[in-house]
mmCIF file of C-alpha atoms in Angstrom:
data_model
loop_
_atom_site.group_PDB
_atom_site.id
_atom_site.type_symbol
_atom_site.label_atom_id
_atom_site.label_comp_id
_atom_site.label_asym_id
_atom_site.label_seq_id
_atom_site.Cartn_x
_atom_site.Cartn_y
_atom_site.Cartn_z
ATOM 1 C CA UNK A 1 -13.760 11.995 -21.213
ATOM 2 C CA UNK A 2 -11.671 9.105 -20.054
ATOM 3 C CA UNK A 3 -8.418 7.788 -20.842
ATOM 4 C CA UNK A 4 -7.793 3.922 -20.587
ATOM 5 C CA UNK A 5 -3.712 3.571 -19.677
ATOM 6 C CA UNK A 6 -2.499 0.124 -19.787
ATOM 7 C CA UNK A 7 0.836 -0.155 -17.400
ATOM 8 C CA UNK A 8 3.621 -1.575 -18.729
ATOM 9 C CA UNK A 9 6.864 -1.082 -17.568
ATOM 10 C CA UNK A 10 6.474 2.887 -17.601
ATOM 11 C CA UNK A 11 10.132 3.220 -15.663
ATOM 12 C CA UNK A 12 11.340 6.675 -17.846
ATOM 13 C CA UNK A 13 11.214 9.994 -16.114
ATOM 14 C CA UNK A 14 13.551 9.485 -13.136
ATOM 15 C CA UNK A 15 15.253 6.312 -14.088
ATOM 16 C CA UNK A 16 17.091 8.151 -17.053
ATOM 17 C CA UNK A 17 19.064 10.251 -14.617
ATOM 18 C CA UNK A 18 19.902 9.532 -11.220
ATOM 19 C CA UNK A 19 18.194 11.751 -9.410
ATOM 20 C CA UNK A 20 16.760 10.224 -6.047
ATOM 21 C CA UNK A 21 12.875 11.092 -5.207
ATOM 22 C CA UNK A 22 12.148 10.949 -1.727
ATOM 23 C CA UNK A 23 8.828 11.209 -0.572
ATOM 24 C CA UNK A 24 6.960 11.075 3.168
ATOM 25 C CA UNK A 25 3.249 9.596 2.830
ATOM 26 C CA UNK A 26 0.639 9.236 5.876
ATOM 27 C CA UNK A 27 -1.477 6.671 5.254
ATOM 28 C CA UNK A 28 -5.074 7.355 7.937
ATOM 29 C CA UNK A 29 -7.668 4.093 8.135
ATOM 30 C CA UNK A 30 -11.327 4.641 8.329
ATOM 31 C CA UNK A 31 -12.803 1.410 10.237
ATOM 32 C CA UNK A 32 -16.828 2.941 10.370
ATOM 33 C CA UNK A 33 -18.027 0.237 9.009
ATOM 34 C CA UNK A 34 -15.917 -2.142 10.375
ATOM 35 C CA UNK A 35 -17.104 -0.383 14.078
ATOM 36 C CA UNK A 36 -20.656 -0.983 12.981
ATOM 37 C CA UNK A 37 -20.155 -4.791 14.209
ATOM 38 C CA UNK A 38 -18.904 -4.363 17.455
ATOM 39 C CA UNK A 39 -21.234 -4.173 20.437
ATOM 40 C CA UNK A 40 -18.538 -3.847 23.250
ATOM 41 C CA UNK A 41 -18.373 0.038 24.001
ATOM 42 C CA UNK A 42 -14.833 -0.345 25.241
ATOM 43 C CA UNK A 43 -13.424 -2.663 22.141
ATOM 44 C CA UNK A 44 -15.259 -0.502 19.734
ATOM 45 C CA UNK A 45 -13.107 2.629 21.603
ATOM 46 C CA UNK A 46 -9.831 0.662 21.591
ATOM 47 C CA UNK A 47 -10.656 -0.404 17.705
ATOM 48 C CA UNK A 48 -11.266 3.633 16.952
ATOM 49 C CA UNK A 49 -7.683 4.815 19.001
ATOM 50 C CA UNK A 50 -5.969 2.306 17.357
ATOM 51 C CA UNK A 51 -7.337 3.100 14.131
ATOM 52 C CA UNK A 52 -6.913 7.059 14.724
ATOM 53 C CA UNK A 53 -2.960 6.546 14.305
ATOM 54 C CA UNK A 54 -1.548 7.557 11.194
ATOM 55 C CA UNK A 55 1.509 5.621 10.236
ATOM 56 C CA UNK A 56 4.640 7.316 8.131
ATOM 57 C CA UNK A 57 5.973 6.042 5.451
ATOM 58 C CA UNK A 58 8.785 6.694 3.112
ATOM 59 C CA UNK A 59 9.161 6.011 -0.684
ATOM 60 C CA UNK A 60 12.689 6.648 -2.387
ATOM 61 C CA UNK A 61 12.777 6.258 -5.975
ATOM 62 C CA UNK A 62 15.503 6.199 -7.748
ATOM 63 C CA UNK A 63 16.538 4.554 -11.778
ATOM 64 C CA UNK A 64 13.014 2.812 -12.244
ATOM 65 C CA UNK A 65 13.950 0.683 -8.546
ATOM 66 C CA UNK A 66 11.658 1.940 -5.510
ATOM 67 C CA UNK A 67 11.377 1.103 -1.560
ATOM 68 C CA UNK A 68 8.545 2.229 0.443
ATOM 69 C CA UNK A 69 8.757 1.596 4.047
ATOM 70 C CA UNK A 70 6.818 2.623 7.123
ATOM 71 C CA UNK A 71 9.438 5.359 9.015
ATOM 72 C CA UNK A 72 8.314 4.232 12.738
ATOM 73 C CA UNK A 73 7.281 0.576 14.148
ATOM 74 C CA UNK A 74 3.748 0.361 14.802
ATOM 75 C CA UNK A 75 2.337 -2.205 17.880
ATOM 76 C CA UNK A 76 0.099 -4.925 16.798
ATOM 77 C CA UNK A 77 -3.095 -5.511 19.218
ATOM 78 C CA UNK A 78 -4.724 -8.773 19.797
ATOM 79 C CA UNK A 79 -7.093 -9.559 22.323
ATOM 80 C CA UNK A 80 -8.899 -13.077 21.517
ATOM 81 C CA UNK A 81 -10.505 -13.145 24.769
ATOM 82 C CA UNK A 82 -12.499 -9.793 23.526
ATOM 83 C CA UNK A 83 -13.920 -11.571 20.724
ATOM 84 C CA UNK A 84 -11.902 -8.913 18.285
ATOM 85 C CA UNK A 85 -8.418 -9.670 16.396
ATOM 86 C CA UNK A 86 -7.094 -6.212 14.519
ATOM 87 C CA UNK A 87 -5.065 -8.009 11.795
ATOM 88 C CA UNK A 88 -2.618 -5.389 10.262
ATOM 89 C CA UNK A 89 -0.995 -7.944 7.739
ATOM 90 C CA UNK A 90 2.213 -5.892 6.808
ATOM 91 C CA UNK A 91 2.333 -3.480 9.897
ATOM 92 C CA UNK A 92 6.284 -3.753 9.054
ATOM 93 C CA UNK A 93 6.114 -4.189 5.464
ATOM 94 C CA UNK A 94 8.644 -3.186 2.841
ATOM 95 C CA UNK A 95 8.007 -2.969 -0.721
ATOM 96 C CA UNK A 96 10.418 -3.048 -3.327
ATOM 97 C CA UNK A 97 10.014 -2.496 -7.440
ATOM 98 C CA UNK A 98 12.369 -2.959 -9.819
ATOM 99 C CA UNK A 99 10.779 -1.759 -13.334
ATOM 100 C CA UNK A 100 13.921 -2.474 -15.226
ATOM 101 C CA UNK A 101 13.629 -5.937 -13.936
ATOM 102 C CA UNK A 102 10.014 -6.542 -13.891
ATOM 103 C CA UNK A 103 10.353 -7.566 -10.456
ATOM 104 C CA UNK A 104 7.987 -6.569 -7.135
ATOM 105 C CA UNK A 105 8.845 -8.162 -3.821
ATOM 106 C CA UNK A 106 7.143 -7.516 -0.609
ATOM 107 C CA UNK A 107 8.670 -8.290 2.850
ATOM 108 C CA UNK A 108 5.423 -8.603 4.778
ATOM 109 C CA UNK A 109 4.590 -9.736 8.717
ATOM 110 C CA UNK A 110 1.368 -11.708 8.935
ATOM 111 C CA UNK A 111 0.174 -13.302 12.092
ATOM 112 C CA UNK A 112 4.023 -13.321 13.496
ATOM 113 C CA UNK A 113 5.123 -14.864 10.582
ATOM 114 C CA UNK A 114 7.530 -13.054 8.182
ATOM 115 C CA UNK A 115 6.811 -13.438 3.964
ATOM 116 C CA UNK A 116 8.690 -12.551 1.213
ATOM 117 C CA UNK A 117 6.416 -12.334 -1.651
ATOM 118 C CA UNK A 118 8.171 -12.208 -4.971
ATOM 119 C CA UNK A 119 6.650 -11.800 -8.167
ATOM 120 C CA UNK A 120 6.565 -9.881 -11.709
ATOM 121 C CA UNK A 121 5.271 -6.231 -11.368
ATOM 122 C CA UNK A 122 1.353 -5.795 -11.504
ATOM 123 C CA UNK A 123 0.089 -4.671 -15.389
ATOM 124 C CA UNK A 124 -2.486 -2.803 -13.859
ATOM 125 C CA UNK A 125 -4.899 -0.989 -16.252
ATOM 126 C CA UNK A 126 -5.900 2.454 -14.870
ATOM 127 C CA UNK A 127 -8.692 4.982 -16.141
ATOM 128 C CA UNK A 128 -7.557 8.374 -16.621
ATOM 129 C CA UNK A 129 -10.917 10.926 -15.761
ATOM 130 C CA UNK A 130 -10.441 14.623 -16.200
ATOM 131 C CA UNK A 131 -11.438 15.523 -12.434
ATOM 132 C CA UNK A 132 -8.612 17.437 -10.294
ATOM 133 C CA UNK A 133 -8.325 17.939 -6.895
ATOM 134 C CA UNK A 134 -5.155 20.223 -5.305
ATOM 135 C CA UNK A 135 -2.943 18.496 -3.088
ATOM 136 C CA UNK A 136 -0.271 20.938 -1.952
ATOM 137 C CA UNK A 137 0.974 22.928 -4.367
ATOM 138 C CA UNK A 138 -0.013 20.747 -7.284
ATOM 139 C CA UNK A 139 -3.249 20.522 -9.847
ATOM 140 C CA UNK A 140 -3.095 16.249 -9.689
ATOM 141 C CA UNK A 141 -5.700 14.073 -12.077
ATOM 142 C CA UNK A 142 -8.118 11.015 -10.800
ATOM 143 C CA UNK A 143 -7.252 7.960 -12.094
ATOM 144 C CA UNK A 144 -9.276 4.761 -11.097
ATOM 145 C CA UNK A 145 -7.929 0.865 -10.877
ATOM 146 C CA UNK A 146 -10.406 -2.049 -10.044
ATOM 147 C CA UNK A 147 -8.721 -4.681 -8.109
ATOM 148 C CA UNK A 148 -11.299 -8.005 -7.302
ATOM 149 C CA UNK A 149 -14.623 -5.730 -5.771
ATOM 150 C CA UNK A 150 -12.446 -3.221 -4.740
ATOM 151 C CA UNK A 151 -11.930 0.097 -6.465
ATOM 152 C CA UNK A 152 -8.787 1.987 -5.544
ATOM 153 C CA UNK A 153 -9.165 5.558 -6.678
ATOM 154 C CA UNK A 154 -5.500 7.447 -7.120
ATOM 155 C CA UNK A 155 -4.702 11.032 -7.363
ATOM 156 C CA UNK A 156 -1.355 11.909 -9.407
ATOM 157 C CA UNK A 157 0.680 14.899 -9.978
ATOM 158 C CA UNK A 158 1.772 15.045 -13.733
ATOM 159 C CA UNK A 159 4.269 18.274 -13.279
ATOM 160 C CA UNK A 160 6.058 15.733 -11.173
ATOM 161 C CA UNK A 161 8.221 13.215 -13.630
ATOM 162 C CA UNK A 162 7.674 9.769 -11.616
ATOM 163 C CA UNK A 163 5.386 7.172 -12.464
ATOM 164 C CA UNK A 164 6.340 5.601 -8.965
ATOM 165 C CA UNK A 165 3.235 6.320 -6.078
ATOM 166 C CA UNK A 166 2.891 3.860 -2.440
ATOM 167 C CA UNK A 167 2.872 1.137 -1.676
ATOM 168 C CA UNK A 168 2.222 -1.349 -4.900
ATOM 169 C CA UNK A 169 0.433 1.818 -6.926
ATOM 170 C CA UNK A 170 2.286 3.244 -9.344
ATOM 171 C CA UNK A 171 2.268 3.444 -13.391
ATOM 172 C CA UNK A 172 0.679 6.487 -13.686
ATOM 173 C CA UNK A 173 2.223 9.680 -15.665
ATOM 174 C CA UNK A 174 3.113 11.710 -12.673
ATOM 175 C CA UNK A 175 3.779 10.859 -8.960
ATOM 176 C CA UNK A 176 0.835 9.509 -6.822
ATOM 177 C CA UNK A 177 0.333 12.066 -4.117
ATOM 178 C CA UNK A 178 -2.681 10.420 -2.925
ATOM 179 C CA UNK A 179 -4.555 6.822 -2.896
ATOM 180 C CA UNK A 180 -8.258 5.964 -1.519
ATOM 181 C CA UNK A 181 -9.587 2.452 -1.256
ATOM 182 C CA UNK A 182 -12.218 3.223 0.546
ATOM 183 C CA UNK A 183 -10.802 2.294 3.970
ATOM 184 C CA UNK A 184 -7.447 3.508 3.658
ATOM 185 C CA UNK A 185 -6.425 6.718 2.773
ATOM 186 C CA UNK A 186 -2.481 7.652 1.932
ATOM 187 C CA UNK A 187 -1.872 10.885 1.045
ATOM 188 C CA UNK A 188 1.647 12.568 0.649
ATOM 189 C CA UNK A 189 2.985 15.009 3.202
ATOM 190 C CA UNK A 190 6.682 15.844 1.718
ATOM 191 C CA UNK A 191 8.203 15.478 -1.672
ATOM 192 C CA UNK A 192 12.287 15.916 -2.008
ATOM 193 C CA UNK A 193 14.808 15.757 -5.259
ATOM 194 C CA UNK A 194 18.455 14.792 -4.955
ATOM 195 C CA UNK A 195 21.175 14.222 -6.624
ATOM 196 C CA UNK A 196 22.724 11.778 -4.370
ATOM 197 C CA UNK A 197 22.572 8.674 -6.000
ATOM 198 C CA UNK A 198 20.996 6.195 -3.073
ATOM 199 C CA UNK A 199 21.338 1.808 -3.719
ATOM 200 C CA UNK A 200 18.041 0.522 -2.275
ATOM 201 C CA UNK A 201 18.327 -2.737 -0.767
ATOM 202 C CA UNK A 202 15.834 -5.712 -1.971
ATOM 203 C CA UNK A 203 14.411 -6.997 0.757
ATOM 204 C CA UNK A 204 15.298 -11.020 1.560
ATOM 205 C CA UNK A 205 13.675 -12.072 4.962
ATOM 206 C CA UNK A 206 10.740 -14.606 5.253
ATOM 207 C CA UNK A 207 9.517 -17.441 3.415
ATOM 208 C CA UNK A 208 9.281 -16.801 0.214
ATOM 209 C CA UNK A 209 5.869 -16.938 -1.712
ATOM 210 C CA UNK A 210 4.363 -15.695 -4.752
ATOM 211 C CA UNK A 211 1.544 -13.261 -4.715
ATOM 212 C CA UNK A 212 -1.336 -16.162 -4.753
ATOM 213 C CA UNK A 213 0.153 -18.485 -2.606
ATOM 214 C CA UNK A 214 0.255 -15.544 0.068
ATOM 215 C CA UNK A 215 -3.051 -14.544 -1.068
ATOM 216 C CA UNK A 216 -4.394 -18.478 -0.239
ATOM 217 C CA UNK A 217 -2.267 -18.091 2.787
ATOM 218 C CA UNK A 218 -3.576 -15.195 4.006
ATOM 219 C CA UNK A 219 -7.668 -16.182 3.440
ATOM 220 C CA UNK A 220 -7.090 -19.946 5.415
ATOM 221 C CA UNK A 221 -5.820 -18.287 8.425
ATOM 222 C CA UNK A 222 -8.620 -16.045 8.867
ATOM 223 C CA UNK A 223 -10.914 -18.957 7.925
ATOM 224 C CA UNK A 224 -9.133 -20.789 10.995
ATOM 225 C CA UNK A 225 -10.012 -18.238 13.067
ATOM 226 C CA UNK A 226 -13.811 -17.214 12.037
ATOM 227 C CA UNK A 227 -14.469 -20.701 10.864
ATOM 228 C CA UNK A 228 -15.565 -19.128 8.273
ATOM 229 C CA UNK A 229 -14.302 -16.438 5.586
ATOM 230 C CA UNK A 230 -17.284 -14.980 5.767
ATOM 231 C CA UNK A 231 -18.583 -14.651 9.278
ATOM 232 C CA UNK A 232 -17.046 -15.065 12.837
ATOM 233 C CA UNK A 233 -18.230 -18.896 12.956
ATOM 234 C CA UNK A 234 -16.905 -19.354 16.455
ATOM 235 C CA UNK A 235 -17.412 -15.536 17.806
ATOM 236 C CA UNK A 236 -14.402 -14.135 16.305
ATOM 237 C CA UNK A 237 -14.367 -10.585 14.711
ATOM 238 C CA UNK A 238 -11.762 -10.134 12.323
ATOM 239 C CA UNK A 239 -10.723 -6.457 11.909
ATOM 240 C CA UNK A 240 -8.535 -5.608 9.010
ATOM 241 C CA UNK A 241 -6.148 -2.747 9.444
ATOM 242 C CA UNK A 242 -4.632 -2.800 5.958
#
C-alpha cells in the first residue's frame, strides 16, 4: 500500500518549541558508472580516491528554520590536460530553509564562482511505501520523490518529530536519516536534542539567482566545456561529484 504526501509547509513538530536538532550526516558517492568512461588507468584511480572520501555534514534545525553545512572543506580537482574535470558544484555549499517563511536559499560554489540561489521552498510530492529498513536504533519508512529522470529514494524515522532531512529533502513525517539518488548516498551518523535555543544565519554571499536561472547556468557551462551537454564534443569528460 502506498501513501501519496503532498508537502506543504509541514514546519510543526520542532518549530512549536525551541528545541534545537542537531544532526551529523556522511554523504559517500558511487561514480561506477561514471568510471565506466574513462580509459586512463591512473585518472580512473584518482577519479575512485577522490570519490572514496566521505564528506561531513551538519544539519541544525531549529523553529521550522534549518542550515545544513558540510563540517570540513573539501579540495576541488581539475586536471583539463587529463581530458577529465570532477565538477563538485556546491563542494562548500550551505543550505538554508525557512518553512515559516516559505523561503530556501542555497549558497553554492560552481566553477569558482559563488551563487546565492533564492527561492520559495520545493512542494515536493513524496510516496509513502510500507518497506523499513533499521538505521541505528530506529525502524525508518521508504518514501520515494521523482525529480526530472531522477528518483531520489529517502528513508525517515517517524519516532523522531522533524520533518527536516539534508540537504533540500525534507517534508516527510519524521527525520530523514538516510537519502539515495542513485549516485549519492547520505546517511546519518549522529542525532542530538537541545534546549539551547541556536539563531541560524541565512546565508548572503554570491550572485544571487533563482533556482532556474542557476539551473540554465549550470547546463551552459558544461556545454562550454563538452561542446555539447551530451557528450565530450572536444574530448572533455565531465565528472559530476554532486
Amino acid at each position: 500500500m502506498k501513501t501519496v504526501l503532498t508537502v506543504l509547509t509541514l514546519f510543526t513538530f520542532f518549530s512549536c518549541n525551541s528545541q534545537t536538532l542537531e544532526v551529523t550526516y556522511v554523504e559517500k558517492k558511487d561514480l561506477t558508472e561514471q568510471l565506466k568512461a574513462i580509459d586512463n588507468p591512473m585518472i580512473k584511480q584518482m577519479v575512485m580516491e577522490k570519490a572514496g572520501q566521505p564528506n561531513y555534514c551538519q544539519l541544525l534545525s531549529n523553529q521550522g528554520v534549518s542550515v545544513y553545512k558540510r563540517k570540513e572543506k573539501v579540495d576541488k580537482t581539475s586536471d583539463m590536460n587529463s581530458g577529465v574535470t570532477m565538477m563538485e558544484s556546491g563542494s562548500e555549499s550551505i543550505t538554508y530553509k525557512n518553512h515559516n517563511e516559505d523561503l530556501y536559499v542555497n549558497q553554492t560554489d560552481f566553477m569558482s564562482r559563488i551563487f546565492l540561489i533564492e527561492d520559495k521552498l520545493n512542494k515536493n510530492e513524496w510516496v509513502i511505501t510500507d518497506e523499513t529498513q533499521k538505521i541505528g536504533d530506529y525502524e525508518c519508512k521508504k518514501a520515494t520523490l521523482q525529480r526530472e529522470d531522477k528518483q531520489i529514494v529517502a528513508w525517515f524515522a517517524s519516532e523522531i518529530p522533524s520533518n527536516e532531512g539534508p540537504r533540500d529533502y525534507y517534508g516527510l513525517p519524521g527525520l530523514i536519516l538516510k537519502v539515495e539518488t542513485g549516485s549519492l548516498v547520505i546517511e546519518a551518523s549522529d542525532i542530538s536534542v537541545s534546549k539551547e535555543k541556536i539563531d541560524l544565519e541565512r546565508p548572503t554571499k554570491g550572485k544571487k539567482v533563482t533556482q532556474e536561472e542557476f539551473d540554465k547556468i549550470k547546463a551552459e557551462k558544461i556545454k562550454g566545456l563538452t561542446g555539447s551537454i551530451q557528450s565530450g564534443g572536444n574530448g572533455v569528460k565531465i565528472i559530476k561529484m554532486q
